[in-house]
């Protein structure tokens, strides 16, 4: 995960960890390298610049690393703290309270929505002792219904589907009524996605949201898509004002830009990180742990 970013960050700190005398020029050079590393990791230039300006103020201001005995370590700490803040500070939980709690899952096709829905069901079952109902609301692809059914079987969760019904709003509403009658305390609604954002899809997801009034709306995005991930996140937020973001495929060769920019750009927290195709590869997103991972 983030191998290239990690390497570049390490090299940026190198000249602060050396034996030679530390000068403002050395510090400025390191900060420039950090900025370059962020831009290369697909972080938008404006965010990278603001980020490094803050680091510079901290490093040469009150914390003055020039006077520090261990300037390299202090600099890493400053960057770590800022990076944690950039990614949202504290970990944020999801709201699954209700009778039942309703989680709406949205995103582009292929982003990992269905896989995440299964993972979330397993997470809620195992970690919160809940009884989830998975709902197949992709009315365009019968294969998506089959995929969710297989996932549900693997984790021993129930699935709600109406293959003949082409109205996702009514499927979701019926599923919630079914959940009430069958003591499911949480409903996870997996929706259809398109390969790109279009009006039809946006109208549909908006209608589903207003038709079921979810306790939690999550936007799923493939972290490998870099700056596009951030643009898609913005577009979906305009339409459904979601509560949080799920970053998928963090196990792949992602450069890290999405993880580092989405909270800052959209203002919504990253809530989960998905790191594999297996169902047990879902983690609550902890900004501090992620910053530690990036900075080694
Ligand atoms: P959907 O169209 O948004 O429902 O996407 P899917 O859940 O079908 O996922 C698309 C592909 O990405 C599938 O082959 C999944 O196995 C894969 N996938 C989903 N999440 C992850 C992840 O976190 N890591 C990796 N490596 N693959 C993933």
Short mmCIF file of C-alpha atoms and ligand atoms in Angstrom, two decimals:
data_model
loop_
_atom_site.label_atom_id
_atom_site.label_comp_id
_atom_site.label_asym_id
_atom_site.label_seq_id
_atom_site.Cartn_x
_atom_site.Cartn_y
_atom_site.Cartn_z
CA UNK A 1 0.00 0.00 0.00
CA UNK A 2 1.32 3.45 -0.97
CA UNK A 3 4.83 2.05 -1.60
CA UNK A 4 5.97 4.89 -3.82
CA UNK A 5 4.63 7.56 -1.45
CA UNK A 6 6.34 5.86 1.49
CA UNK A 7 9.68 5.80 -0.36
CA UNK A 8 9.44 9.44 -1.36
CA UNK A 9 8.48 10.51 2.16
CA UNK A 10 11.41 8.59 3.59
CA UNK A 11 13.79 10.30 1.22
CA UNK A 12 12.27 13.71 2.04
CA UNK A 13 13.13 13.22 5.70
CA UNK A 14 16.62 11.90 5.01
CA UNK A 15 18.52 15.16 4.99
CA UNK A 16 16.94 16.16 8.29
CA UNK A 17 18.16 12.97 9.88
CA UNK A 18 21.79 13.37 8.73
CA UNK A 19 24.79 14.52 10.69
CA UNK A 20 25.28 17.90 9.02
CA UNK A 21 24.09 21.18 10.45
CA UNK A 22 20.45 21.81 9.88
CA UNK A 23 19.52 25.03 8.11
CA UNK A 24 16.35 26.69 6.96
CA UNK A 25 17.38 25.70 3.44
CA UNK A 26 17.51 22.00 4.38
CA UNK A 27 14.08 22.27 5.92
CA UNK A 28 12.67 24.08 2.88
CA UNK A 29 14.18 21.40 0.64
CA UNK A 30 12.53 18.60 2.63
CA UNK A 31 9.20 20.36 2.56
CA UNK A 32 9.46 20.78 -1.19
CA UNK A 33 10.14 17.06 -1.51
CA UNK A 34 7.10 16.27 0.63
CA UNK A 35 4.97 18.44 -1.64
CA UNK A 36 6.31 16.69 -4.73
CA UNK A 37 5.66 13.31 -3.14
CA UNK A 38 2.04 14.24 -2.44
CA UNK A 39 1.46 15.54 -5.97
CA UNK A 40 3.02 12.37 -7.40
CA UNK A 41 0.62 10.40 -5.18
CA UNK A 42 -2.26 12.15 -6.97
CA UNK A 43 -3.01 14.70 -4.30
CA UNK A 44 -4.35 17.88 -5.86
CA UNK A 45 -1.66 20.60 -6.02
CA UNK A 46 -3.67 23.10 -3.99
CA UNK A 47 -4.14 20.61 -1.15
CA UNK A 48 -0.48 19.59 -1.28
CA UNK A 49 0.59 23.25 -1.14
CA UNK A 50 -1.68 24.12 1.76
CA UNK A 51 -0.53 21.00 3.58
CA UNK A 52 3.16 21.81 3.20
CA UNK A 53 2.64 25.48 4.06
CA UNK A 54 1.21 24.33 7.39
CA UNK A 55 4.14 21.97 7.94
CA UNK A 56 6.57 24.79 7.23
CA UNK A 57 4.86 27.11 9.71
CA UNK A 58 4.98 24.41 12.36
CA UNK A 59 8.54 23.32 11.65
CA UNK A 60 10.03 26.78 11.66
CA UNK A 61 7.57 28.34 14.10
CA UNK A 62 6.76 27.31 17.63
CA UNK A 63 8.17 23.79 17.32
CA UNK A 64 11.34 25.12 15.65
CA UNK A 65 13.04 22.00 14.45
CA UNK A 66 16.32 23.86 13.89
CA UNK A 67 16.80 23.92 17.66
CA UNK A 68 15.66 20.36 18.15
CA UNK A 69 18.05 17.58 19.17
CA UNK A 70 16.25 15.17 16.85
CA UNK A 71 14.95 17.33 13.99
CA UNK A 72 14.15 14.38 11.72
CA UNK A 73 11.92 12.75 14.31
CA UNK A 74 10.22 16.02 15.15
CA UNK A 75 9.54 16.68 11.49
CA UNK A 76 8.02 13.21 11.05
CA UNK A 77 5.78 13.92 14.04
CA UNK A 78 4.67 17.27 12.60
CA UNK A 79 3.87 15.68 9.22
CA UNK A 80 2.14 12.74 10.91
CA UNK A 81 -0.13 15.04 12.92
CA UNK A 82 -1.03 17.16 9.90
CA UNK A 83 -1.67 14.09 7.77
CA UNK A 84 -3.94 12.64 10.44
CA UNK A 85 -5.90 15.90 10.49
CA UNK A 86 -6.06 15.98 6.69
CA UNK A 87 -7.62 12.51 6.65
CA UNK A 88 -10.23 13.42 9.27
CA UNK A 89 -8.56 13.20 12.68
CA UNK A 90 -10.66 10.72 14.64
CA UNK A 91 -12.16 7.50 13.29
CA UNK A 92 -15.89 7.90 12.69
CA UNK A 93 -18.42 5.16 13.31
CA UNK A 94 -21.58 4.47 11.31
CA UNK A 95 -25.14 4.89 12.49
CA UNK A 96 -26.99 1.58 12.31
CA UNK A 97 -29.48 2.36 15.04
CA UNK A 98 -33.15 2.11 14.13
CA UNK A 99 -35.92 -0.35 13.67
CA UNK A 100 -34.23 -1.41 11.50
CA UNK A 101 -31.10 0.69 10.88
CA UNK A 102 -30.80 1.29 7.14
CA UNK A 103 -27.48 1.61 5.30
CA UNK A 104 -27.62 2.80 1.69
CA UNK A 105 -24.57 1.90 -0.41
CA UNK A 106 -23.86 3.98 -3.51
CA UNK A 107 -21.06 4.35 -6.06
CA UNK A 108 -19.97 3.63 -9.60
CA UNK A 109 -20.13 0.15 -11.10
CA UNK A 110 -16.99 -1.83 -10.30
CA UNK A 111 -16.09 0.37 -7.32
CA UNK A 112 -16.67 -2.56 -4.97
CA UNK A 113 -20.18 -1.78 -3.69
CA UNK A 114 -21.52 -5.31 -3.66
CA UNK A 115 -18.36 -6.72 -2.13
CA UNK A 116 -18.44 -3.99 0.51
CA UNK A 117 -22.12 -4.66 1.27
CA UNK A 118 -21.21 -8.28 2.01
CA UNK A 119 -18.22 -7.24 4.10
CA UNK A 120 -20.29 -4.76 6.07
CA UNK A 121 -22.93 -7.42 6.75
CA UNK A 122 -20.22 -9.74 8.08
CA UNK A 123 -18.69 -6.91 10.13
CA UNK A 124 -22.04 -6.03 11.73
CA UNK A 125 -22.84 -9.65 12.34
CA UNK A 126 -19.52 -10.53 13.94
CA UNK A 127 -18.50 -7.30 15.63
CA UNK A 128 -21.91 -5.91 16.64
CA UNK A 129 -23.92 -9.14 16.92
CA UNK A 130 -26.51 -7.77 14.49
CA UNK A 131 -28.81 -9.62 12.12
CA UNK A 132 -28.33 -7.95 8.73
CA UNK A 133 -30.57 -8.19 5.70
CA UNK A 134 -28.80 -7.58 2.38
CA UNK A 135 -31.00 -6.00 -0.28
CA UNK A 136 -30.35 -6.37 -4.01
CA UNK A 137 -31.45 -3.14 -5.66
CA UNK A 138 -29.53 -3.39 -8.92
CA UNK A 139 -32.45 -3.84 -11.30
CA UNK A 140 -30.26 -3.72 -14.43
CA UNK A 141 -27.84 -6.57 -13.87
CA UNK A 142 -29.25 -9.94 -12.81
CA UNK A 143 -25.65 -11.01 -12.18
CA UNK A 144 -25.42 -8.42 -9.41
CA UNK A 145 -28.35 -10.08 -7.61
CA UNK A 146 -26.63 -13.47 -7.95
CA UNK A 147 -23.36 -12.00 -6.68
CA UNK A 148 -25.05 -10.61 -3.57
CA UNK A 149 -26.86 -13.91 -3.02
CA UNK A 150 -23.57 -15.83 -3.12
CA UNK A 151 -21.94 -13.35 -0.72
CA UNK A 152 -24.91 -13.60 1.65
CA UNK A 153 -24.64 -17.39 1.64
CA UNK A 154 -20.93 -17.22 2.42
CA UNK A 155 -21.49 -15.12 5.52
CA UNK A 156 -24.73 -16.71 6.59
CA UNK A 157 -26.78 -13.54 6.15
CA UNK A 158 -30.22 -13.20 4.60
CA UNK A 159 -30.76 -11.56 1.24
CA UNK A 160 -33.87 -9.78 -0.01
CA UNK A 161 -34.53 -9.71 -3.76
CA UNK A 162 -37.41 -9.21 -6.18
CA UNK A 163 -36.00 -10.16 -9.60
CA UNK A 164 -39.24 -9.23 -11.38
CA UNK A 165 -39.53 -5.79 -9.80
CA UNK A 166 -37.75 -3.07 -11.77
CA UNK A 167 -38.39 -0.30 -9.26
CA UNK A 168 -35.48 -0.08 -6.80
CA UNK A 169 -37.33 2.33 -4.50
CA UNK A 170 -40.15 -0.12 -3.92
CA UNK A 171 -37.72 -3.05 -3.55
CA UNK A 172 -35.86 -1.16 -0.82
CA UNK A 173 -39.09 -0.14 0.92
CA UNK A 174 -40.44 -3.69 0.77
CA UNK A 175 -37.15 -4.96 2.16
CA UNK A 176 -37.40 -2.64 5.15
CA UNK A 177 -40.96 -3.86 5.84
CA UNK A 178 -39.72 -7.45 5.50
CA UNK A 179 -36.86 -6.74 7.93
CA UNK A 180 -39.30 -5.43 10.52
CA UNK A 181 -41.35 -8.60 10.26
CA UNK A 182 -38.34 -10.89 10.44
CA UNK A 183 -36.38 -9.27 13.27
CA UNK A 184 -33.53 -7.95 11.14
CA UNK A 185 -32.06 -5.02 12.98
CA UNK A 186 -30.08 -3.65 10.03
CA UNK A 187 -30.76 -3.47 6.30
CA UNK A 188 -27.94 -2.94 3.79
CA UNK A 189 -29.17 -1.67 0.44
CA UNK A 190 -26.80 -2.42 -2.46
CA UNK A 191 -27.68 -0.17 -5.40
CA UNK A 192 -26.90 -0.17 -9.12
CA UNK A 193 -23.91 1.73 -10.42
CA UNK A 194 -22.94 2.94 -13.88
CA UNK A 195 -19.52 3.08 -15.41
CA UNK A 196 -19.70 6.86 -15.36
CA UNK A 197 -21.90 9.41 -13.68
CA UNK A 198 -25.12 10.05 -15.57
CA UNK A 199 -28.42 11.77 -14.91
CA UNK A 200 -30.48 8.55 -14.81
CA UNK A 201 -28.27 6.99 -12.18
CA UNK A 202 -28.16 10.14 -10.08
CA UNK A 203 -31.94 10.54 -10.18
CA UNK A 204 -32.38 6.90 -9.21
CA UNK A 205 -30.05 7.03 -6.24
CA UNK A 206 -31.60 10.31 -5.09
CA UNK A 207 -35.07 8.70 -5.27
CA UNK A 208 -33.95 5.63 -3.35
CA UNK A 209 -32.48 7.84 -0.64
CA UNK A 210 -35.60 9.95 -0.23
CA UNK A 211 -37.82 6.85 -0.47
CA UNK A 212 -36.16 4.99 2.41
CA UNK A 213 -34.59 7.74 4.52
CA UNK A 214 -31.48 5.73 5.50
CA UNK A 215 -29.78 6.09 8.87
CA UNK A 216 -26.46 5.97 7.03
CA UNK A 217 -25.56 6.61 3.40
CA UNK A 218 -22.13 5.45 2.30
CA UNK A 219 -20.33 6.28 -0.91
CA UNK A 220 -17.97 3.56 -2.15
CA UNK A 221 -14.99 4.54 -4.29
CA UNK A 222 -12.10 2.71 -5.87
CA UNK A 223 -8.94 4.28 -4.43
CA UNK A 224 -6.97 3.22 -7.51
CA UNK A 225 -8.77 5.87 -9.56
CA UNK A 226 -6.78 8.71 -7.95
CA UNK A 227 -8.08 12.22 -8.63
CA UNK A 228 -11.11 10.77 -10.41
CA UNK A 229 -12.10 9.23 -7.08
CA UNK A 230 -12.24 12.68 -5.57
CA UNK A 231 -14.27 14.10 -8.49
CA UNK A 232 -16.76 11.24 -8.29
CA UNK A 233 -16.99 11.70 -4.54
CA UNK A 234 -17.88 15.36 -5.06
CA UNK A 235 -20.51 14.57 -7.71
CA UNK A 236 -22.25 11.97 -5.54
CA UNK A 237 -22.15 14.19 -2.50
CA UNK A 238 -23.93 16.96 -4.43
CA UNK A 239 -26.76 14.56 -5.16
CA UNK A 240 -27.14 12.39 -2.07
CA UNK A 241 -25.27 14.25 0.65
CA UNK A 242 -23.84 11.01 2.01
CA UNK A 243 -22.52 10.47 5.53
CA UNK A 244 -19.21 8.84 4.77
CA UNK A 245 -16.84 7.33 2.25
CA UNK A 246 -15.63 3.75 1.82
CA UNK A 247 -12.25 3.44 0.13
CA UNK A 248 -11.81 0.15 -1.68
CA UNK A 249 -8.86 -1.65 -3.25
CA UNK A 250 -6.37 -0.13 -0.86
CA UNK A 251 -4.51 -3.43 -1.19
CA UNK A 252 -3.74 -2.61 -4.81
CA UNK A 253 -1.07 -0.39 -6.25
CA UNK A 254 -2.85 2.79 -5.23
CA UNK A 255 -0.84 5.96 -4.93
CA UNK A 256 -2.77 7.29 -1.97
CA UNK A 257 -4.27 10.47 -3.41
CA UNK A 258 -7.87 9.50 -2.70
CA UNK A 259 -7.17 8.65 0.93
CA UNK A 260 -5.33 11.91 1.42
CA UNK A 261 -7.72 14.25 -0.38
CA UNK A 262 -11.28 13.05 -0.09
CA UNK A 263 -12.03 14.33 3.40
CA UNK A 264 -10.48 17.72 2.69
CA UNK A 265 -12.26 18.12 -0.65
CA UNK A 266 -15.71 16.76 0.15
CA UNK A 267 -15.79 17.37 3.88
CA UNK A 268 -17.10 13.87 4.60
CA UNK A 269 -15.16 11.33 6.66
CA UNK A 270 -13.66 8.12 5.31
CA UNK A 271 -15.35 5.45 7.41
CA UNK A 272 -14.08 2.13 6.07
CA UNK A 273 -11.10 0.81 4.16
CA UNK A 274 -11.45 -2.30 2.03
CA UNK A 275 -8.24 -4.17 1.39
CA UNK A 276 -9.04 -7.28 -0.59
CA UNK A 277 -11.54 -9.51 -2.31
CA UNK A 278 -12.01 -11.75 0.73
CA UNK A 279 -14.92 -10.90 2.99
CA UNK A 280 -12.87 -10.39 6.13
CA UNK A 281 -10.77 -7.61 4.61
CA UNK A 282 -12.67 -4.60 5.89
CA UNK A 283 -11.27 -2.17 8.44
CA UNK A 284 -12.69 0.83 10.19
CA UNK A 285 -10.67 3.72 8.79
CA UNK A 286 -8.33 5.24 11.38
CA UNK A 287 -6.66 8.41 10.03
CA UNK A 288 -3.82 8.19 12.53
CA UNK A 289 -3.00 4.57 11.72
CA UNK A 290 -3.11 5.37 8.01
CA UNK A 291 -0.71 8.32 8.48
CA UNK A 292 1.62 6.05 10.46
CA UNK A 293 1.54 3.53 7.67
CA UNK A 294 2.37 6.13 5.04
CA UNK A 295 5.21 7.60 7.05
CA UNK A 296 6.56 4.23 8.20
P1 LIG B 1 -19.70 -3.12 -7.74
O1 LIG B 1 -19.96 -3.16 -9.21
O2 LIG B 1 -19.47 -1.71 -7.27
O3 LIG B 1 -20.73 -3.82 -6.92
O4 LIG B 1 -18.29 -3.84 -7.51
P2 LIG B 1 -17.96 -5.32 -7.00
O5 LIG B 1 -18.24 -5.45 -5.56
O6 LIG B 1 -18.58 -6.31 -7.91
O7 LIG B 1 -16.37 -5.32 -7.16
C1 LIG B 1 -15.74 -5.19 -8.42
C2 LIG B 1 -14.46 -6.03 -8.41
O8 LIG B 1 -13.55 -5.47 -7.48
C3 LIG B 1 -14.70 -7.47 -7.98
O9 LIG B 1 -13.87 -8.30 -8.76
C4 LIG B 1 -14.25 -7.48 -6.53
O10 LIG B 1 -13.78 -8.76 -6.11
C5 LIG B 1 -13.15 -6.47 -6.53
N1 LIG B 1 -12.96 -5.79 -5.24
C6 LIG B 1 -13.89 -5.19 -4.47
N2 LIG B 1 -13.31 -4.64 -3.37
C7 LIG B 1 -11.98 -4.92 -3.44
C8 LIG B 1 -10.84 -4.61 -2.61
O11 LIG B 1 -10.90 -3.95 -1.57
N3 LIG B 1 -9.63 -5.07 -3.07
C9 LIG B 1 -9.50 -5.77 -4.23
N4 LIG B 1 -8.29 -6.18 -4.59
N5 LIG B 1 -10.54 -6.07 -5.03
C10 LIG B 1 -11.76 -5.64 -4.65
#
